[in-house]
Amino acid sequence: MTRCLDCGAERSADQCSACGLTSAAAEVLLRRRLMLRTAWFLVGAVLFLPASQLFPPLELDAILIFIGVMFFLVLGLGVWVERRARHHLEVEALKRVYFGFVPVPWLLAALLFANGKFDTAPPTRQVTRVVGKFSMPGVLRSNRLVVTSWREGQRFERVPVDRNDYDRFQPGDSVLVQVQHGLAGIPWIYGVYRQ
Ligand SMILES: [Zn+2]
């Protein structure tokens, strides 16, 4: 059984009875759609980086690793769909999974934005000590203060800070970290202050 690459209907002749496309035309359309959706996915993933720094989650590094792994898995899936289509193999299920992942970076960026923007819960202030810091170079410079954790079962926190705070604090400094609860329950960092 083969399915039309464009509309997914079962196809017994070269021309699809549902959408009227020949298999060659359907393949061209599928490739165009794959490219468009992939572009959307890439733009979303790129925009996610600055968006995630507006109300930076406490677990930003874990979130970025998750996004990074997902990014390569999804792109790999896209390449797989394209390759199968080129060999005229069944792609319908894979295509749906792939298209389903396309909005995920956009949704995650929106979730993190809403989590901080509409957060009305009172903040908590944690007294802690800076034990280290590191800066990740790149287009989007990313700075972290490593502080002793206030959470149970956790030794350190990697607190995302802006360039100014990164330069201002040194290992050994006692600081106040203002943590917001987050609308969606994702704790985020409001700021770091000198005690
Ligand atoms: Zn069709």
mmCIF file with all atom_site columns, C-alpha atoms and ligand atoms in Angstrom:
data_model
loop_
_atom_site.group_PDB
_atom_site.id
_atom_site.type_symbol
_atom_site.label_atom_id
_atom_site.label_alt_id
_atom_site.label_comp_id
_atom_site.label_asym_id
_atom_site.label_entity_id
_atom_site.label_seq_id
_atom_site.pdbx_PDB_ins_code
_atom_site.Cartn_x
_atom_site.Cartn_y
_atom_site.Cartn_z
_atom_site.occupancy
_atom_site.B_iso_or_equiv
_atom_site.pdbx_formal_charge
_atom_site.auth_seq_id
_atom_site.auth_comp_id
_atom_site.auth_asym_id
_atom_site.auth_atom_id
_atom_site.pdbx_PDB_model_num
ATOM   1   C  CA . MET A 1 1   ? 0.000  0.000  0.000  1.00 0.00 ? 1   MET A CA 1
ATOM   2   C  CA . THR A 1 2   ? 1.287  3.460  -0.807 1.00 0.00 ? 2   THR A CA 1
ATOM   3   C  CA . ARG A 1 3   ? 0.009  6.766  0.381  1.00 0.00 ? 3   ARG A CA 1
ATOM   4   C  CA . CYS A 1 4   ? -0.022 10.094 -1.346 1.00 0.00 ? 4   CYS A CA 1
ATOM   5   C  CA . LEU A 1 5   ? 2.983  12.111 -0.096 1.00 0.00 ? 5   LEU A CA 1
ATOM   6   C  CA . ASP A 1 6   ? 0.953  15.280 -0.088 1.00 0.00 ? 6   ASP A CA 1
ATOM   7   C  CA . CYS A 1 7   ? -2.442 14.492 1.418  1.00 0.00 ? 7   CYS A CA 1
ATOM   8   C  CA . GLY A 1 8   ? -1.769 11.065 2.909  1.00 0.00 ? 8   GLY A CA 1
ATOM   9   C  CA . ALA A 1 9   ? -4.695 9.336  1.186  1.00 0.00 ? 9   ALA A CA 1
ATOM   10  C  CA . GLU A 1 10  ? -4.248 5.769  0.040  1.00 0.00 ? 10  GLU A CA 1
ATOM   11  C  CA . ARG A 1 11  ? -3.296 5.684  -3.562 1.00 0.00 ? 11  ARG A CA 1
ATOM   12  C  CA . SER A 1 12  ? -3.722 2.811  -6.044 1.00 0.00 ? 12  SER A CA 1
ATOM   13  C  CA . ALA A 1 13  ? -2.750 4.627  -9.237 1.00 0.00 ? 13  ALA A CA 1
ATOM   14  C  CA . ASP A 1 14  ? 0.043  7.140  -9.849 1.00 0.00 ? 14  ASP A CA 1
ATOM   15  C  CA . GLN A 1 15  ? -2.460 9.948  -9.594 1.00 0.00 ? 15  GLN A CA 1
ATOM   16  C  CA . CYS A 1 16  ? -3.980 10.459 -6.151 1.00 0.00 ? 16  CYS A CA 1
ATOM   17  C  CA . SER A 1 17  ? -7.774 10.189 -6.250 1.00 0.00 ? 17  SER A CA 1
ATOM   18  C  CA . ALA A 1 18  ? -8.139 12.517 -3.260 1.00 0.00 ? 18  ALA A CA 1
ATOM   19  C  CA . CYS A 1 19  ? -6.027 15.522 -4.262 1.00 0.00 ? 19  CYS A CA 1
ATOM   20  C  CA . GLY A 1 20  ? -5.363 14.775 -7.927 1.00 0.00 ? 20  GLY A CA 1
ATOM   21  C  CA . LEU A 1 21  ? -1.570 15.034 -7.698 1.00 0.00 ? 21  LEU A CA 1
ATOM   22  C  CA . THR A 1 22  ? 0.756  12.608 -9.404 1.00 0.00 ? 22  THR A CA 1
ATOM   23  C  CA . SER A 1 23  ? 3.363  10.980 -7.170 1.00 0.00 ? 23  SER A CA 1
ATOM   24  C  CA . ALA A 1 24  ? 6.096  13.229 -8.607 1.00 0.00 ? 24  ALA A CA 1
ATOM   25  C  CA . ALA A 1 25  ? 4.082  16.411 -7.974 1.00 0.00 ? 25  ALA A CA 1
ATOM   26  C  CA . ALA A 1 26  ? 3.199  15.248 -4.461 1.00 0.00 ? 26  ALA A CA 1
ATOM   27  C  CA . GLU A 1 27  ? 6.874  14.673 -3.733 1.00 0.00 ? 27  GLU A CA 1
ATOM   28  C  CA . VAL A 1 28  ? 7.782  18.204 -4.830 1.00 0.00 ? 28  VAL A CA 1
ATOM   29  C  CA . LEU A 1 29  ? 5.032  19.630 -2.624 1.00 0.00 ? 29  LEU A CA 1
ATOM   30  C  CA . LEU A 1 30  ? 6.100  17.515 0.333  1.00 0.00 ? 30  LEU A CA 1
ATOM   31  C  CA . ARG A 1 31  ? 9.692  18.682 -0.035 1.00 0.00 ? 31  ARG A CA 1
ATOM   32  C  CA . ARG A 1 32  ? 8.558  22.318 -0.131 1.00 0.00 ? 32  ARG A CA 1
ATOM   33  C  CA . ARG A 1 33  ? 6.434  21.814 2.986  1.00 0.00 ? 33  ARG A CA 1
ATOM   34  C  CA . LEU A 1 34  ? 9.278  20.090 4.786  1.00 0.00 ? 34  LEU A CA 1
ATOM   35  C  CA . MET A 1 35  ? 11.579 23.000 4.021  1.00 0.00 ? 35  MET A CA 1
ATOM   36  C  CA . LEU A 1 36  ? 9.064  25.598 5.186  1.00 0.00 ? 36  LEU A CA 1
ATOM   37  C  CA . ARG A 1 37  ? 8.323  23.803 8.431  1.00 0.00 ? 37  ARG A CA 1
ATOM   38  C  CA . THR A 1 38  ? 12.006 23.211 9.045  1.00 0.00 ? 38  THR A CA 1
ATOM   39  C  CA . ALA A 1 39  ? 12.619 26.931 8.593  1.00 0.00 ? 39  ALA A CA 1
ATOM   40  C  CA . TRP A 1 40  ? 9.898  27.635 11.179 1.00 0.00 ? 40  TRP A CA 1
ATOM   41  C  CA . PHE A 1 41  ? 11.489 25.189 13.552 1.00 0.00 ? 41  PHE A CA 1
ATOM   42  C  CA . LEU A 1 42  ? 14.946 26.751 13.119 1.00 0.00 ? 42  LEU A CA 1
ATOM   43  C  CA . VAL A 1 43  ? 13.655 30.292 13.631 1.00 0.00 ? 43  VAL A CA 1
ATOM   44  C  CA . GLY A 1 44  ? 11.822 29.150 16.758 1.00 0.00 ? 44  GLY A CA 1
ATOM   45  C  CA . ALA A 1 45  ? 14.921 27.479 18.143 1.00 0.00 ? 45  ALA A CA 1
ATOM   46  C  CA . VAL A 1 46  ? 17.054 30.564 17.456 1.00 0.00 ? 46  VAL A CA 1
ATOM   47  C  CA . LEU A 1 47  ? 14.486 32.913 19.032 1.00 0.00 ? 47  LEU A CA 1
ATOM   48  C  CA . PHE A 1 48  ? 14.195 30.647 22.026 1.00 0.00 ? 48  PHE A CA 1
ATOM   49  C  CA . LEU A 1 49  ? 17.683 31.632 23.198 1.00 0.00 ? 49  LEU A CA 1
ATOM   50  C  CA . PRO A 1 50  ? 17.063 35.366 23.744 1.00 0.00 ? 50  PRO A CA 1
ATOM   51  C  CA . ALA A 1 51  ? 13.485 34.676 24.883 1.00 0.00 ? 51  ALA A CA 1
ATOM   52  C  CA . SER A 1 52  ? 14.724 32.340 27.606 1.00 0.00 ? 52  SER A CA 1
ATOM   53  C  CA . GLN A 1 53  ? 16.883 35.134 29.040 1.00 0.00 ? 53  GLN A CA 1
ATOM   54  C  CA . LEU A 1 54  ? 14.061 37.618 29.615 1.00 0.00 ? 54  LEU A CA 1
ATOM   55  C  CA . PHE A 1 55  ? 12.847 35.769 32.699 1.00 0.00 ? 55  PHE A CA 1
ATOM   56  C  CA . PRO A 1 56  ? 15.685 33.292 33.067 1.00 0.00 ? 56  PRO A CA 1
ATOM   57  C  CA . PRO A 1 57  ? 14.617 30.037 34.714 1.00 0.00 ? 57  PRO A CA 1
ATOM   58  C  CA . LEU A 1 58  ? 16.716 28.750 37.574 1.00 0.00 ? 58  LEU A CA 1
ATOM   59  C  CA . GLU A 1 59  ? 17.157 25.510 35.631 1.00 0.00 ? 59  GLU A CA 1
ATOM   60  C  CA . LEU A 1 60  ? 18.132 27.313 32.437 1.00 0.00 ? 60  LEU A CA 1
ATOM   61  C  CA . ASP A 1 61  ? 21.096 25.040 31.724 1.00 0.00 ? 61  ASP A CA 1
ATOM   62  C  CA . ALA A 1 62  ? 19.011 21.864 31.984 1.00 0.00 ? 62  ALA A CA 1
ATOM   63  C  CA . ILE A 1 63  ? 16.371 23.452 29.720 1.00 0.00 ? 63  ILE A CA 1
ATOM   64  C  CA . LEU A 1 64  ? 19.011 24.456 27.168 1.00 0.00 ? 64  LEU A CA 1
ATOM   65  C  CA . ILE A 1 65  ? 20.424 20.922 27.115 1.00 0.00 ? 65  ILE A CA 1
ATOM   66  C  CA . PHE A 1 66  ? 16.917 19.558 26.585 1.00 0.00 ? 66  PHE A CA 1
ATOM   67  C  CA . ILE A 1 67  ? 16.328 22.017 23.739 1.00 0.00 ? 67  ILE A CA 1
ATOM   68  C  CA . GLY A 1 68  ? 19.698 21.166 22.194 1.00 0.00 ? 68  GLY A CA 1
ATOM   69  C  CA . VAL A 1 69  ? 19.060 17.423 22.227 1.00 0.00 ? 69  VAL A CA 1
ATOM   70  C  CA . MET A 1 70  ? 15.550 17.919 20.868 1.00 0.00 ? 70  MET A CA 1
ATOM   71  C  CA . PHE A 1 71  ? 16.887 20.226 18.162 1.00 0.00 ? 71  PHE A CA 1
ATOM   72  C  CA . PHE A 1 72  ? 19.178 17.562 16.708 1.00 0.00 ? 72  PHE A CA 1
ATOM   73  C  CA . LEU A 1 73  ? 16.671 14.728 17.102 1.00 0.00 ? 73  LEU A CA 1
ATOM   74  C  CA . VAL A 1 74  ? 13.975 16.691 15.294 1.00 0.00 ? 74  VAL A CA 1
ATOM   75  C  CA . LEU A 1 75  ? 16.289 17.805 12.494 1.00 0.00 ? 75  LEU A CA 1
ATOM   76  C  CA . GLY A 1 76  ? 17.438 14.179 12.141 1.00 0.00 ? 76  GLY A CA 1
ATOM   77  C  CA . LEU A 1 77  ? 13.799 13.127 11.884 1.00 0.00 ? 77  LEU A CA 1
ATOM   78  C  CA . GLY A 1 78  ? 13.248 15.737 9.159  1.00 0.00 ? 78  GLY A CA 1
ATOM   79  C  CA . VAL A 1 79  ? 16.185 14.399 7.166  1.00 0.00 ? 79  VAL A CA 1
ATOM   80  C  CA . TRP A 1 80  ? 14.838 10.877 7.586  1.00 0.00 ? 80  TRP A CA 1
ATOM   81  C  CA . VAL A 1 81  ? 11.383 11.867 6.291  1.00 0.00 ? 81  VAL A CA 1
ATOM   82  C  CA . GLU A 1 82  ? 12.954 13.559 3.293  1.00 0.00 ? 82  GLU A CA 1
ATOM   83  C  CA . ARG A 1 83  ? 15.123 10.541 2.530  1.00 0.00 ? 83  ARG A CA 1
ATOM   84  C  CA . ARG A 1 84  ? 12.211 8.110  2.776  1.00 0.00 ? 84  ARG A CA 1
ATOM   85  C  CA . ALA A 1 85  ? 10.096 10.306 0.512  1.00 0.00 ? 85  ALA A CA 1
ATOM   86  C  CA . ARG A 1 86  ? 12.874 10.329 -2.050 1.00 0.00 ? 86  ARG A CA 1
ATOM   87  C  CA . HIS A 1 87  ? 12.887 6.523  -2.017 1.00 0.00 ? 87  HIS A CA 1
ATOM   88  C  CA . HIS A 1 88  ? 9.067  6.454  -2.247 1.00 0.00 ? 88  HIS A CA 1
ATOM   89  C  CA . LEU A 1 89  ? 8.657  4.823  1.153  1.00 0.00 ? 89  LEU A CA 1
ATOM   90  C  CA . GLU A 1 90  ? 5.812  5.355  3.588  1.00 0.00 ? 90  GLU A CA 1
ATOM   91  C  CA . VAL A 1 91  ? 6.224  8.729  5.411  1.00 0.00 ? 91  VAL A CA 1
ATOM   92  C  CA . GLU A 1 92  ? 2.768  9.570  6.692  1.00 0.00 ? 92  GLU A CA 1
ATOM   93  C  CA . ALA A 1 93  ? 3.277  8.726  10.387 1.00 0.00 ? 93  ALA A CA 1
ATOM   94  C  CA . LEU A 1 94  ? 6.809  10.137 10.562 1.00 0.00 ? 94  LEU A CA 1
ATOM   95  C  CA . LYS A 1 95  ? 5.699  13.279 8.782  1.00 0.00 ? 95  LYS A CA 1
ATOM   96  C  CA . ARG A 1 96  ? 2.991  13.875 11.371 1.00 0.00 ? 96  ARG A CA 1
ATOM   97  C  CA . VAL A 1 97  ? 5.419  13.393 14.234 1.00 0.00 ? 97  VAL A CA 1
ATOM   98  C  CA . TYR A 1 98  ? 7.879  15.766 12.578 1.00 0.00 ? 98  TYR A CA 1
ATOM   99  C  CA . PHE A 1 99  ? 5.293  18.465 11.925 1.00 0.00 ? 99  PHE A CA 1
ATOM   100 C  CA . GLY A 1 100 ? 4.100  18.037 15.510 1.00 0.00 ? 100 GLY A CA 1
ATOM   101 C  CA . PHE A 1 101 ? 7.544  19.002 16.817 1.00 0.00 ? 101 PHE A CA 1
ATOM   102 C  CA . VAL A 1 102 ? 7.863  22.136 14.679 1.00 0.00 ? 102 VAL A CA 1
ATOM   103 C  CA . PRO A 1 103 ? 5.987  24.481 17.076 1.00 0.00 ? 103 PRO A CA 1
ATOM   104 C  CA . VAL A 1 104 ? 7.685  23.120 20.218 1.00 0.00 ? 104 VAL A CA 1
ATOM   105 C  CA . PRO A 1 105 ? 10.473 25.763 20.464 1.00 0.00 ? 105 PRO A CA 1
ATOM   106 C  CA . TRP A 1 106 ? 7.850  28.496 19.950 1.00 0.00 ? 106 TRP A CA 1
ATOM   107 C  CA . LEU A 1 107 ? 5.612  27.006 22.621 1.00 0.00 ? 107 LEU A CA 1
ATOM   108 C  CA . LEU A 1 108 ? 8.483  26.632 25.081 1.00 0.00 ? 108 LEU A CA 1
ATOM   109 C  CA . ALA A 1 109 ? 9.576  30.219 24.475 1.00 0.00 ? 109 ALA A CA 1
ATOM   110 C  CA . ALA A 1 110 ? 5.985  31.403 25.013 1.00 0.00 ? 110 ALA A CA 1
ATOM   111 C  CA . LEU A 1 111 ? 5.710  29.269 28.150 1.00 0.00 ? 111 LEU A CA 1
ATOM   112 C  CA . LEU A 1 112 ? 8.882  30.747 29.682 1.00 0.00 ? 112 LEU A CA 1
ATOM   113 C  CA . PHE A 1 113 ? 7.781  34.257 28.740 1.00 0.00 ? 113 PHE A CA 1
ATOM   114 C  CA . ALA A 1 114 ? 4.313  33.843 30.274 1.00 0.00 ? 114 ALA A CA 1
ATOM   115 C  CA . ASN A 1 115 ? 5.843  32.117 33.292 1.00 0.00 ? 115 ASN A CA 1
ATOM   116 C  CA . GLY A 1 116 ? 7.771  35.283 34.131 1.00 0.00 ? 116 GLY A CA 1
ATOM   117 C  CA . LYS A 1 117 ? 5.605  38.018 32.641 1.00 0.00 ? 117 LYS A CA 1
ATOM   118 C  CA . PHE A 1 118 ? 2.365  37.095 34.384 1.00 0.00 ? 118 PHE A CA 1
ATOM   119 C  CA . ASP A 1 119 ? 3.929  35.901 37.620 1.00 0.00 ? 119 ASP A CA 1
ATOM   120 C  CA . THR A 1 120 ? 2.239  37.612 40.555 1.00 0.00 ? 120 THR A CA 1
ATOM   121 C  CA . ALA A 1 121 ? 3.404  35.335 43.375 1.00 0.00 ? 121 ALA A CA 1
ATOM   122 C  CA . PRO A 1 122 ? 5.556  37.016 46.041 1.00 0.00 ? 122 PRO A CA 1
ATOM   123 C  CA . PRO A 1 123 ? 9.275  36.461 45.527 1.00 0.00 ? 123 PRO A CA 1
ATOM   124 C  CA . THR A 1 124 ? 11.543 34.566 47.861 1.00 0.00 ? 124 THR A CA 1
ATOM   125 C  CA . ARG A 1 125 ? 14.984 35.869 48.746 1.00 0.00 ? 125 ARG A CA 1
ATOM   126 C  CA . GLN A 1 126 ? 17.716 33.368 49.314 1.00 0.00 ? 126 GLN A CA 1
ATOM   127 C  CA . VAL A 1 127 ? 20.920 34.203 51.136 1.00 0.00 ? 127 VAL A CA 1
ATOM   128 C  CA . THR A 1 128 ? 23.773 32.334 49.573 1.00 0.00 ? 128 THR A CA 1
ATOM   129 C  CA . ARG A 1 129 ? 27.423 32.556 48.668 1.00 0.00 ? 129 ARG A CA 1
ATOM   130 C  CA . VAL A 1 130 ? 29.113 32.788 45.305 1.00 0.00 ? 130 VAL A CA 1
ATOM   131 C  CA . VAL A 1 131 ? 31.534 29.897 44.848 1.00 0.00 ? 131 VAL A CA 1
ATOM   132 C  CA . GLY A 1 132 ? 32.362 30.347 41.189 1.00 0.00 ? 132 GLY A CA 1
ATOM   133 C  CA . LYS A 1 133 ? 31.257 31.853 37.927 1.00 0.00 ? 133 LYS A CA 1
ATOM   134 C  CA . PHE A 1 134 ? 31.493 31.132 34.267 1.00 0.00 ? 134 PHE A CA 1
ATOM   135 C  CA . SER A 1 135 ? 30.660 32.790 31.025 1.00 0.00 ? 135 SER A CA 1
ATOM   136 C  CA . MET A 1 136 ? 29.757 31.029 27.801 1.00 0.00 ? 136 MET A CA 1
ATOM   137 C  CA . PRO A 1 137 ? 30.994 32.919 24.776 1.00 0.00 ? 137 PRO A CA 1
ATOM   138 C  CA . GLY A 1 138 ? 29.042 33.035 21.556 1.00 0.00 ? 138 GLY A CA 1
ATOM   139 C  CA . VAL A 1 139 ? 26.608 35.251 19.744 1.00 0.00 ? 139 VAL A CA 1
ATOM   140 C  CA . LEU A 1 140 ? 24.520 35.291 22.855 1.00 0.00 ? 140 LEU A CA 1
ATOM   141 C  CA . ARG A 1 141 ? 26.880 35.695 25.759 1.00 0.00 ? 141 ARG A CA 1
ATOM   142 C  CA . SER A 1 142 ? 25.561 33.780 28.699 1.00 0.00 ? 142 SER A CA 1
ATOM   143 C  CA . ASN A 1 143 ? 26.764 34.325 32.262 1.00 0.00 ? 143 ASN A CA 1
ATOM   144 C  CA . ARG A 1 144 ? 26.295 32.237 35.385 1.00 0.00 ? 144 ARG A CA 1
ATOM   145 C  CA . LEU A 1 145 ? 27.100 32.737 39.028 1.00 0.00 ? 145 LEU A CA 1
ATOM   146 C  CA . VAL A 1 146 ? 27.622 29.429 40.763 1.00 0.00 ? 146 VAL A CA 1
ATOM   147 C  CA . VAL A 1 147 ? 26.246 29.687 44.292 1.00 0.00 ? 147 VAL A CA 1
ATOM   148 C  CA . THR A 1 148 ? 25.640 27.207 47.069 1.00 0.00 ? 148 THR A CA 1
ATOM   149 C  CA . SER A 1 149 ? 22.144 25.832 46.779 1.00 0.00 ? 149 SER A CA 1
ATOM   150 C  CA . TRP A 1 150 ? 19.237 26.568 49.099 1.00 0.00 ? 150 TRP A CA 1
ATOM   151 C  CA . ARG A 1 151 ? 17.338 23.577 47.804 1.00 0.00 ? 151 ARG A CA 1
ATOM   152 C  CA . GLU A 1 152 ? 17.437 20.209 49.407 1.00 0.00 ? 152 GLU A CA 1
ATOM   153 C  CA . GLY A 1 153 ? 19.438 17.544 47.603 1.00 0.00 ? 153 GLY A CA 1
ATOM   154 C  CA . GLN A 1 154 ? 21.202 20.130 45.474 1.00 0.00 ? 154 GLN A CA 1
ATOM   155 C  CA . ARG A 1 155 ? 24.736 21.379 46.127 1.00 0.00 ? 155 ARG A CA 1
ATOM   156 C  CA . PHE A 1 156 ? 25.002 24.276 43.706 1.00 0.00 ? 156 PHE A CA 1
ATOM   157 C  CA . GLU A 1 157 ? 22.820 26.542 41.612 1.00 0.00 ? 157 GLU A CA 1
ATOM   158 C  CA . ARG A 1 158 ? 23.935 28.043 38.340 1.00 0.00 ? 158 ARG A CA 1
ATOM   159 C  CA . VAL A 1 159 ? 22.198 31.393 38.480 1.00 0.00 ? 159 VAL A CA 1
ATOM   160 C  CA . PRO A 1 160 ? 21.802 33.179 35.137 1.00 0.00 ? 160 PRO A CA 1
ATOM   161 C  CA . VAL A 1 161 ? 22.873 36.817 35.475 1.00 0.00 ? 161 VAL A CA 1
ATOM   162 C  CA . ASP A 1 162 ? 23.502 39.745 33.170 1.00 0.00 ? 162 ASP A CA 1
ATOM   163 C  CA . ARG A 1 163 ? 26.962 40.997 32.297 1.00 0.00 ? 163 ARG A CA 1
ATOM   164 C  CA . ASN A 1 164 ? 26.831 43.692 34.957 1.00 0.00 ? 164 ASN A CA 1
ATOM   165 C  CA . ASP A 1 165 ? 26.096 41.320 37.834 1.00 0.00 ? 165 ASP A CA 1
ATOM   166 C  CA . TYR A 1 166 ? 28.573 38.856 36.446 1.00 0.00 ? 166 TYR A CA 1
ATOM   167 C  CA . ASP A 1 167 ? 31.368 41.411 36.733 1.00 0.00 ? 167 ASP A CA 1
ATOM   168 C  CA . ARG A 1 168 ? 30.138 42.801 40.054 1.00 0.00 ? 168 ARG A CA 1
ATOM   169 C  CA . PHE A 1 169 ? 30.232 39.601 42.086 1.00 0.00 ? 169 PHE A CA 1
ATOM   170 C  CA . GLN A 1 170 ? 33.260 37.515 42.920 1.00 0.00 ? 170 GLN A CA 1
ATOM   171 C  CA . PRO A 1 171 ? 33.645 34.078 44.472 1.00 0.00 ? 171 PRO A CA 1
ATOM   172 C  CA . GLY A 1 172 ? 33.323 34.415 48.231 1.00 0.00 ? 172 GLY A CA 1
ATOM   173 C  CA . ASP A 1 173 ? 30.716 37.191 48.074 1.00 0.00 ? 173 ASP A CA 1
ATOM   174 C  CA . SER A 1 174 ? 27.602 36.774 50.128 1.00 0.00 ? 174 SER A CA 1
ATOM   175 C  CA . VAL A 1 175 ? 24.573 37.543 47.947 1.00 0.00 ? 175 VAL A CA 1
ATOM   176 C  CA . LEU A 1 176 ? 20.802 37.675 47.950 1.00 0.00 ? 176 LEU A CA 1
ATOM   177 C  CA . VAL A 1 177 ? 19.159 35.831 45.087 1.00 0.00 ? 177 VAL A CA 1
ATOM   178 C  CA . GLN A 1 178 ? 15.597 36.859 44.382 1.00 0.00 ? 178 GLN A CA 1
ATOM   179 C  CA . VAL A 1 179 ? 13.709 33.866 43.059 1.00 0.00 ? 179 VAL A CA 1
ATOM   180 C  CA . GLN A 1 180 ? 10.222 34.120 41.609 1.00 0.00 ? 180 GLN A CA 1
ATOM   181 C  CA . HIS A 1 181 ? 7.809  31.238 41.805 1.00 0.00 ? 181 HIS A CA 1
ATOM   182 C  CA . GLY A 1 182 ? 6.715  31.418 38.179 1.00 0.00 ? 182 GLY A CA 1
ATOM   183 C  CA . LEU A 1 183 ? 3.173  31.334 36.802 1.00 0.00 ? 183 LEU A CA 1
ATOM   184 C  CA . ALA A 1 184 ? 3.705  27.817 35.446 1.00 0.00 ? 184 ALA A CA 1
ATOM   185 C  CA . GLY A 1 185 ? 5.685  26.776 38.503 1.00 0.00 ? 185 GLY A CA 1
ATOM   186 C  CA . ILE A 1 186 ? 9.049  27.167 36.782 1.00 0.00 ? 186 ILE A CA 1
ATOM   187 C  CA . PRO A 1 187 ? 11.213 29.131 39.232 1.00 0.00 ? 187 PRO A CA 1
ATOM   188 C  CA . TRP A 1 188 ? 13.070 32.021 37.633 1.00 0.00 ? 188 TRP A CA 1
ATOM   189 C  CA . ILE A 1 189 ? 15.679 34.525 38.719 1.00 0.00 ? 189 ILE A CA 1
ATOM   190 C  CA . TYR A 1 190 ? 14.605 38.117 39.212 1.00 0.00 ? 190 TYR A CA 1
ATOM   191 C  CA . GLY A 1 191 ? 17.979 39.386 40.288 1.00 0.00 ? 191 GLY A CA 1
ATOM   192 C  CA . VAL A 1 192 ? 21.043 39.026 42.455 1.00 0.00 ? 192 VAL A CA 1
ATOM   193 C  CA . TYR A 1 193 ? 21.874 41.635 45.075 1.00 0.00 ? 193 TYR A CA 1
ATOM   194 C  CA . ARG A 1 194 ? 24.649 42.374 47.478 1.00 0.00 ? 194 ARG A CA 1
ATOM   195 C  CA . GLN A 1 195 ? 23.638 41.434 50.956 1.00 0.00 ? 195 GLN A CA 1
HETATM 196 ZN ZN . ZN  B 2 .   ? -3.181 13.131 -2.466 1.00 0.00 ? 1   ZN  B ZN 1
#
